C-alpha positions as a Python dict, from the first residue, in 0.01 Angstrom:
ca = {
    (1, 'M'): (0, 0, 0),
    (2, 'L'): (-42, 282, -242),
    (3, 'N'): (-6, 525, 38),
    (4, 'T'): (266, 385, 184),
    (5, 'D'): (472, 383, -135),
    (6, 'L'): (386, 755, -167),
    (7, 'K'): (512, 823, 147),
    (8, 'D'): (849, 661, 103),
    (9, 'A'): (888, 827, -230),
    (10, 'E'): (836, 1127, -81),
    (11, 'L'): (1081, 1076, 219),
    (12, 'V'): (1329, 961, -61),
    (13, 'S'): (1267, 1320, -251),
    (14, 'R'): (1340, 1476, 67),
    (15, 'Q'): (1666, 1333, 151),
    (16, 'V'): (1800, 1363, -204),
    (17, 'D'): (1701, 1739, -150),
    (18, 'W'): (1868, 1764, 174),
    (19, 'L'): (2201, 1588, 34),
    (20, 'Q'): (2223, 1820, -266),
    (21, 'N'): (2178, 2133, -56),
    (22, 'Y'): (2432, 1999, 210),
    (23, 'R'): (2744, 2195, 251),
    (24, 'P'): (3022, 2059, 476),
    (25, 'A'): (3120, 2334, 741),
    (26, 'I'): (3172, 2374, 1124),
    (27, 'R'): (2835, 2409, 1282),
    (28, 'I'): (2813, 2499, 1662),
    (29, 'K'): (2471, 2448, 1856),
    (30, 'E'): (2364, 2532, 2196),
    (31, 'Q'): (2203, 2236, 2371),
    (32, 'G'): (2061, 2266, 2721),
    (33, 'K'): (1903, 2007, 2952),
    (34, 'V'): (1553, 1999, 3100),
    (35, 'V'): (1560, 2085, 3488),
    (36, 'S'): (1164, 2016, 3530),
    (37, 'V'): (840, 1941, 3360),
    (38, 'G'): (499, 1997, 3503),
    (39, 'D'): (154, 2140, 3418),
    (40, 'G'): (243, 2208, 3062),
    (41, 'I'): (562, 2425, 3149),
    (42, 'A'): (933, 2318, 3119),
    (43, 'W'): (1231, 2481, 3273),
    (44, 'I'): (1554, 2419, 3067),
    (45, 'S'): (1928, 2527, 3166),
    (46, 'G'): (2193, 2582, 2944),
    (47, 'L'): (2046, 2797, 2652),
    (48, 'P'): (2213, 3151, 2717),
    (49, 'T'): (2100, 3306, 2380),
    (50, 'A'): (1739, 3199, 2403),
    (51, 'A'): (1488, 3482, 2366),
    (52, 'I'): (1146, 3528, 2439),
    (53, 'D'): (904, 3344, 2166),
    (54, 'D'): (1178, 3148, 2057),
    (55, 'T'): (1088, 2765, 1971),
    (56, 'L'): (1245, 2498, 2141),
    (57, 'A'): (1285, 2141, 2007),
    (58, 'F'): (1366, 1839, 2271),
    (59, 'E'): (1540, 1499, 2181),
    (60, 'D'): (1189, 1310, 2242),
    (61, 'G'): (1004, 1514, 1966),
    (62, 'S'): (851, 1756, 2212),
    (63, 'Q'): (801, 2096, 2122),
    (64, 'A'): (776, 2433, 2318),
    (65, 'M'): (812, 2795, 2312),
    (66, 'V'): (971, 3029, 2550),
    (67, 'F'): (813, 3259, 2745),
    (68, 'D'): (1010, 3348, 3065),
    (69, 'L'): (1390, 3435, 3141),
    (70, 'T'): (1579, 3425, 3466),
    (71, 'E'): (1944, 3451, 3518),
    (72, 'N'): (1987, 3082, 3476),
    (73, 'L'): (1709, 2877, 3336),
    (74, 'V'): (1460, 2926, 3044),
    (75, 'G'): (1090, 2868, 3106),
    (76, 'A'): (923, 2740, 2792),
    (77, 'V'): (540, 2656, 2743),
    (78, 'L'): (489, 2330, 2563),
    (79, 'L'): (316, 2297, 2233),
    (80, 'H'): (352, 1918, 2217),
    (81, 'Q'): (444, 1695, 2465),
    (82, 'T'): (551, 1316, 2473),
    (83, 'D'): (545, 1082, 2745),
    (84, 'Q'): (894, 1056, 2716),
    (85, 'L'): (978, 1441, 2817),
    (86, 'T'): (1156, 1406, 3165),
    (87, 'A'): (1406, 1584, 3362),
    (88, 'G'): (1769, 1542, 3174),
    (89, 'T'): (1590, 1563, 2825),
    (90, 'T'): (1813, 1776, 2602),
    (91, 'A'): (1677, 2086, 2420),
    (92, 'H'): (1808, 2327, 2138),
    (93, 'T'): (1668, 2614, 1977),
    (94, 'T'): (1520, 2580, 1635),
    (95, 'G'): (1584, 2946, 1490),
    (96, 'K'): (1249, 2903, 1340),
    (97, 'P'): (919, 3146, 1391),
    (98, 'L'): (631, 3006, 1484),
    (99, 'S'): (418, 2964, 1159),
    (100, 'V'): (102, 2800, 1075),
    (101, 'P'): (31, 2640, 718),
    (102, 'V'): (-200, 2841, 523),
    (103, 'S'): (-367, 2764, 174),
    (104, 'D'): (-738, 2735, 28),
    (105, 'I'): (-701, 2365, 125),
    (106, 'L'): (-783, 2448, 462),
    (107, 'L'): (-1131, 2529, 368),
    (108, 'G'): (-1361, 2275, 534),
    (109, 'R'): (-1098, 2148, 773),
    (110, 'V'): (-1039, 2096, 1115),
    (111, 'I'): (-674, 2185, 1276),
    (112, 'D'): (-464, 2255, 1564),
    (113, 'P'): (-298, 2599, 1632),
    (114, 'Q'): (24, 2450, 1477),
    (115, 'G'): (-168, 2334, 1156),
    (116, 'V'): (-198, 1945, 1261),
    (117, 'P'): (-514, 1820, 1108),
    (118, 'L'): (-772, 1676, 1377),
    (119, 'D'): (-1034, 1551, 1126),
    (120, 'D'): (-856, 1224, 1040),
    (121, 'Q'): (-741, 1336, 676),
    (122, 'P'): (-387, 1434, 610),
    (123, 'L'): (-278, 1773, 468),
    (124, 'P'): (-58, 1803, 163),
    (125, 'A'): (342, 1792, 250),
    (126, 'R'): (409, 2120, 110),
    (127, 'L'): (179, 2418, 157),
    (128, 'P'): (303, 2800, 222),
    (129, 'W'): (353, 2887, 613),
    (130, 'Q'): (237, 3201, 768),
    (131, 'R'): (426, 3361, 1062),
    (132, 'L'): (191, 3381, 1387),
    (133, 'E'): (362, 3705, 1472),
    (134, 'Q'): (371, 3973, 1222),
    (135, 'N'): (354, 4341, 1214),
    (136, 'S'): (15, 4517, 1161),
    (137, 'P'): (-46, 4707, 840),
    (138, 'T'): (12, 5060, 867),
    (139, 'I'): (-275, 5317, 927),
    (140, 'M'): (-252, 5442, 550),
    (141, 'A'): (-253, 5106, 434),
    (142, 'R'): (-599, 5042, 604),
    (143, 'D'): (-928, 5130, 413),
    (144, 'F'): (-1232, 5310, 575),
    (145, 'V'): (-1481, 5078, 708),
    (146, 'H'): (-1783, 5151, 482),
    (147, 'K'): (-1920, 4803, 372),
    (148, 'P'): (-2169, 4589, 607),
    (149, 'I'): (-2075, 4237, 701),
    (150, 'Y'): (-2416, 4092, 740),
    (151, 'T'): (-2470, 3862, 1033),
    (152, 'G'): (-2835, 3734, 916),
    (153, 'I'): (-2986, 3852, 1241),
    (154, 'K'): (-3219, 4171, 1128),
    (155, 'I'): (-3219, 4346, 1435),
    (156, 'I'): (-2856, 4338, 1472),
    (157, 'D'): (-2804, 4438, 1095),
    (158, 'T'): (-3043, 4709, 1113),
    (159, 'L'): (-2966, 4865, 1450),
    (160, 'I'): (-2603, 4790, 1534),
    (161, 'P'): (-2442, 4673, 1173),
    (162, 'V'): (-2130, 4561, 1189),
    (163, 'G'): (-1872, 4695, 933),
    (164, 'K'): (-1576, 4468, 727),
    (165, 'G'): (-1291, 4581, 876),
    (166, 'Q'): (-1433, 4610, 1213),
    (167, 'R'): (-1404, 4454, 1509),
    (168, 'Q'): (-1709, 4369, 1725),
    (169, 'L'): (-1693, 4239, 2103),
    (170, 'L'): (-1995, 4001, 2223),
    (171, 'I'): (-2055, 4032, 2589),
    (172, 'G'): (-2259, 3857, 2804),
    (173, 'D'): (-2305, 3580, 3066),
    (174, 'E'): (-2305, 3198, 3040),
    (175, 'G'): (-2594, 3082, 2817),
    (176, 'L'): (-2729, 3391, 2651),
    (177, 'G'): (-2615, 3294, 2296),
    (178, 'R'): (-2293, 3485, 2233),
    (179, 'S'): (-2161, 3169, 2024),
    (180, 'S'): (-2485, 3125, 1877),
    (181, 'I'): (-2484, 3491, 1743),
    (182, 'A'): (-2118, 3406, 1617),
    (183, 'I'): (-2235, 3049, 1431),
    (184, 'D'): (-2541, 3236, 1268),
    (185, 'T'): (-2302, 3500, 1141),
    (186, 'V'): (-2060, 3242, 1003),
    (187, 'I'): (-2358, 3052, 848),
    (188, 'N'): (-2486, 3377, 675),
    (189, 'Q'): (-2144, 3419, 468),
    (190, 'K'): (-2233, 3141, 257),
    (191, 'D'): (-2225, 3255, -108),
    (192, 'K'): (-2112, 3583, -18),
    (193, 'N'): (-1737, 3530, -105),
    (194, 'V'): (-1617, 3578, 291),
    (195, 'R'): (-1366, 3306, 410),
    (196, 'C'): (-1419, 3241, 779),
    (197, 'V'): (-1201, 3113, 1053),
    (198, 'Y'): (-1348, 2983, 1375),
    (199, 'V'): (-1128, 2943, 1669),
    (200, 'L'): (-1244, 2763, 1967),
    (201, 'I'): (-1014, 2832, 2289),
    (202, 'G'): (-1000, 2597, 2559),
    (203, 'Q'): (-1367, 2475, 2501),
    (204, 'K'): (-1496, 2150, 2622),
    (205, 'R'): (-1496, 1835, 2339),
    (206, 'S'): (-1875, 1847, 2359),
    (207, 'K'): (-1904, 2182, 2238),
    (208, 'V'): (-1651, 2167, 1956),
    (209, 'V'): (-1831, 1870, 1809),
    (210, 'N'): (-2168, 2064, 1839),
    (211, 'I'): (-2012, 2357, 1668),
    (212, 'I'): (-1846, 2142, 1391),
    (213, 'N'): (-2197, 1967, 1337),
    (214, 'T'): (-2376, 2279, 1312),
    (215, 'L'): (-2148, 2417, 1062),
    (216, 'R'): (-2160, 2108, 856),
    (217, 'E'): (-2509, 2069, 853),
    (218, 'Y'): (-2575, 2439, 718),
    (219, 'D'): (-2294, 2379, 463),
    (220, 'A'): (-2078, 2646, 612),
    (221, 'L'): (-1759, 2462, 645),
    (222, 'E'): (-1720, 2470, 280),
    (223, 'H'): (-1611, 2852, 351),
    (224, 'T'): (-1481, 2820, 697),
    (225, 'T'): (-1152, 2671, 880),
    (226, 'V'): (-1188, 2553, 1222),
    (227, 'V'): (-906, 2583, 1483),
    (228, 'V'): (-932, 2398, 1796),
    (229, 'A'): (-755, 2426, 2117),
    (230, 'E'): (-945, 2196, 2391),
    (231, 'A'): (-983, 2263, 2708),
    (232, 'S'): (-782, 1944, 2791),
    (233, 'G'): (-514, 2038, 2573),
    (234, 'L'): (-171, 2221, 2637),
    (235, 'P'): (-171, 2549, 2759),
    (236, 'G'): (60, 2645, 2499),
    (237, 'L'): (-192, 2566, 2219),
    (238, 'Q'): (-460, 2742, 2394),
    (239, 'H'): (-246, 3042, 2402),
    (240, 'L'): (-140, 3039, 2042),
    (241, 'A'): (-486, 2949, 1900),
    (242, 'P'): (-604, 3299, 1809),
    (243, 'F'): (-270, 3386, 1690),
    (244, 'A'): (-301, 3089, 1454),
    (245, 'G'): (-660, 3179, 1336),
    (246, 'C'): (-586, 3540, 1275),
    (247, 'A'): (-248, 3408, 1060),
    (248, 'I'): (-474, 3214, 829),
    (249, 'A'): (-733, 3492, 776),
    (250, 'E'): (-441, 3739, 708),
    (251, 'F'): (-332, 3489, 439),
    (252, 'W'): (-665, 3524, 262),
    (253, 'M'): (-675, 3891, 299),
    (254, 'Q'): (-346, 3930, 143),
    (255, 'Q'): (-502, 3747, -161),
    (256, 'G'): (-770, 4005, -157),
    (257, 'H'): (-1055, 3791, 12),
    (258, 'D'): (-1280, 3947, 263),
    (259, 'T'): (-1237, 3738, 582),
    (260, 'L'): (-1431, 3682, 903),
    (261, 'V'): (-1254, 3545, 1234),
    (262, 'V'): (-1471, 3445, 1539),
    (263, 'Y'): (-1249, 3388, 1888),
    (264, 'D'): (-1474, 3181, 2084),
    (265, 'D'): (-1366, 3307, 2336),
    (266, 'L'): (-1118, 3521, 2446),
    (267, 'T'): (-1174, 3531, 2833),
    (268, 'T'): (-1031, 3179, 2833),
    (269, 'H'): (-737, 3298, 2633),
    (270, 'A'): (-675, 3586, 2872),
    (271, 'N'): (-706, 3350, 3169),
}
């Protein structure tokens, strides 16, 4: 009952804020209609000002991101889809950039690329948001790579050390232990003031569960956020997963923290 009362109070508070900020005016909004839906892709007619990467909202509650523009139709990859999304559903642009919630509260949590919790625990209602698409820091704003980040694997740290600020590609066939190296590196950051983001792109649920359990077993979840876009999920979420993980890490970087981002794996993202 207490949780219900808190939710009702929060809803009333939002409504009061909306009414206080409301100003009567003429509002013109484009409205399109879904022509077809299939395989995580929706085609919409009637949105002449839609641009690439714009977010769309549908009347049934679905969400999508524009990825293709033709003379008469707009192609959008679905980020959230309900069972009610069919041809004829109305859609409109939101005018909001793709963003993900960011905060220290995300440490130890499992979320999807849109910031929706996947560990059955709610997130606070009001969190700062970070845009998924941002300009990279200028060359002059970047420091030299002069400090190592230790993987905990002696032969790597000795012969081919990885530096903070460096990108490192793990190449190998299936079953050679690429994920194991990444997991060991995340575990080794415990008590080293490095915040980690482990991004799982298009992986089976069994692998997702095993990785989360391994991180929890070695107390590595305390300094890690896991971003998951399962193989059974929408292609749009798999596409956005690395951007979401990077946005979370960039927020901590801007706060002055060292960060480590693992993309497992980018081949699936490229496909």
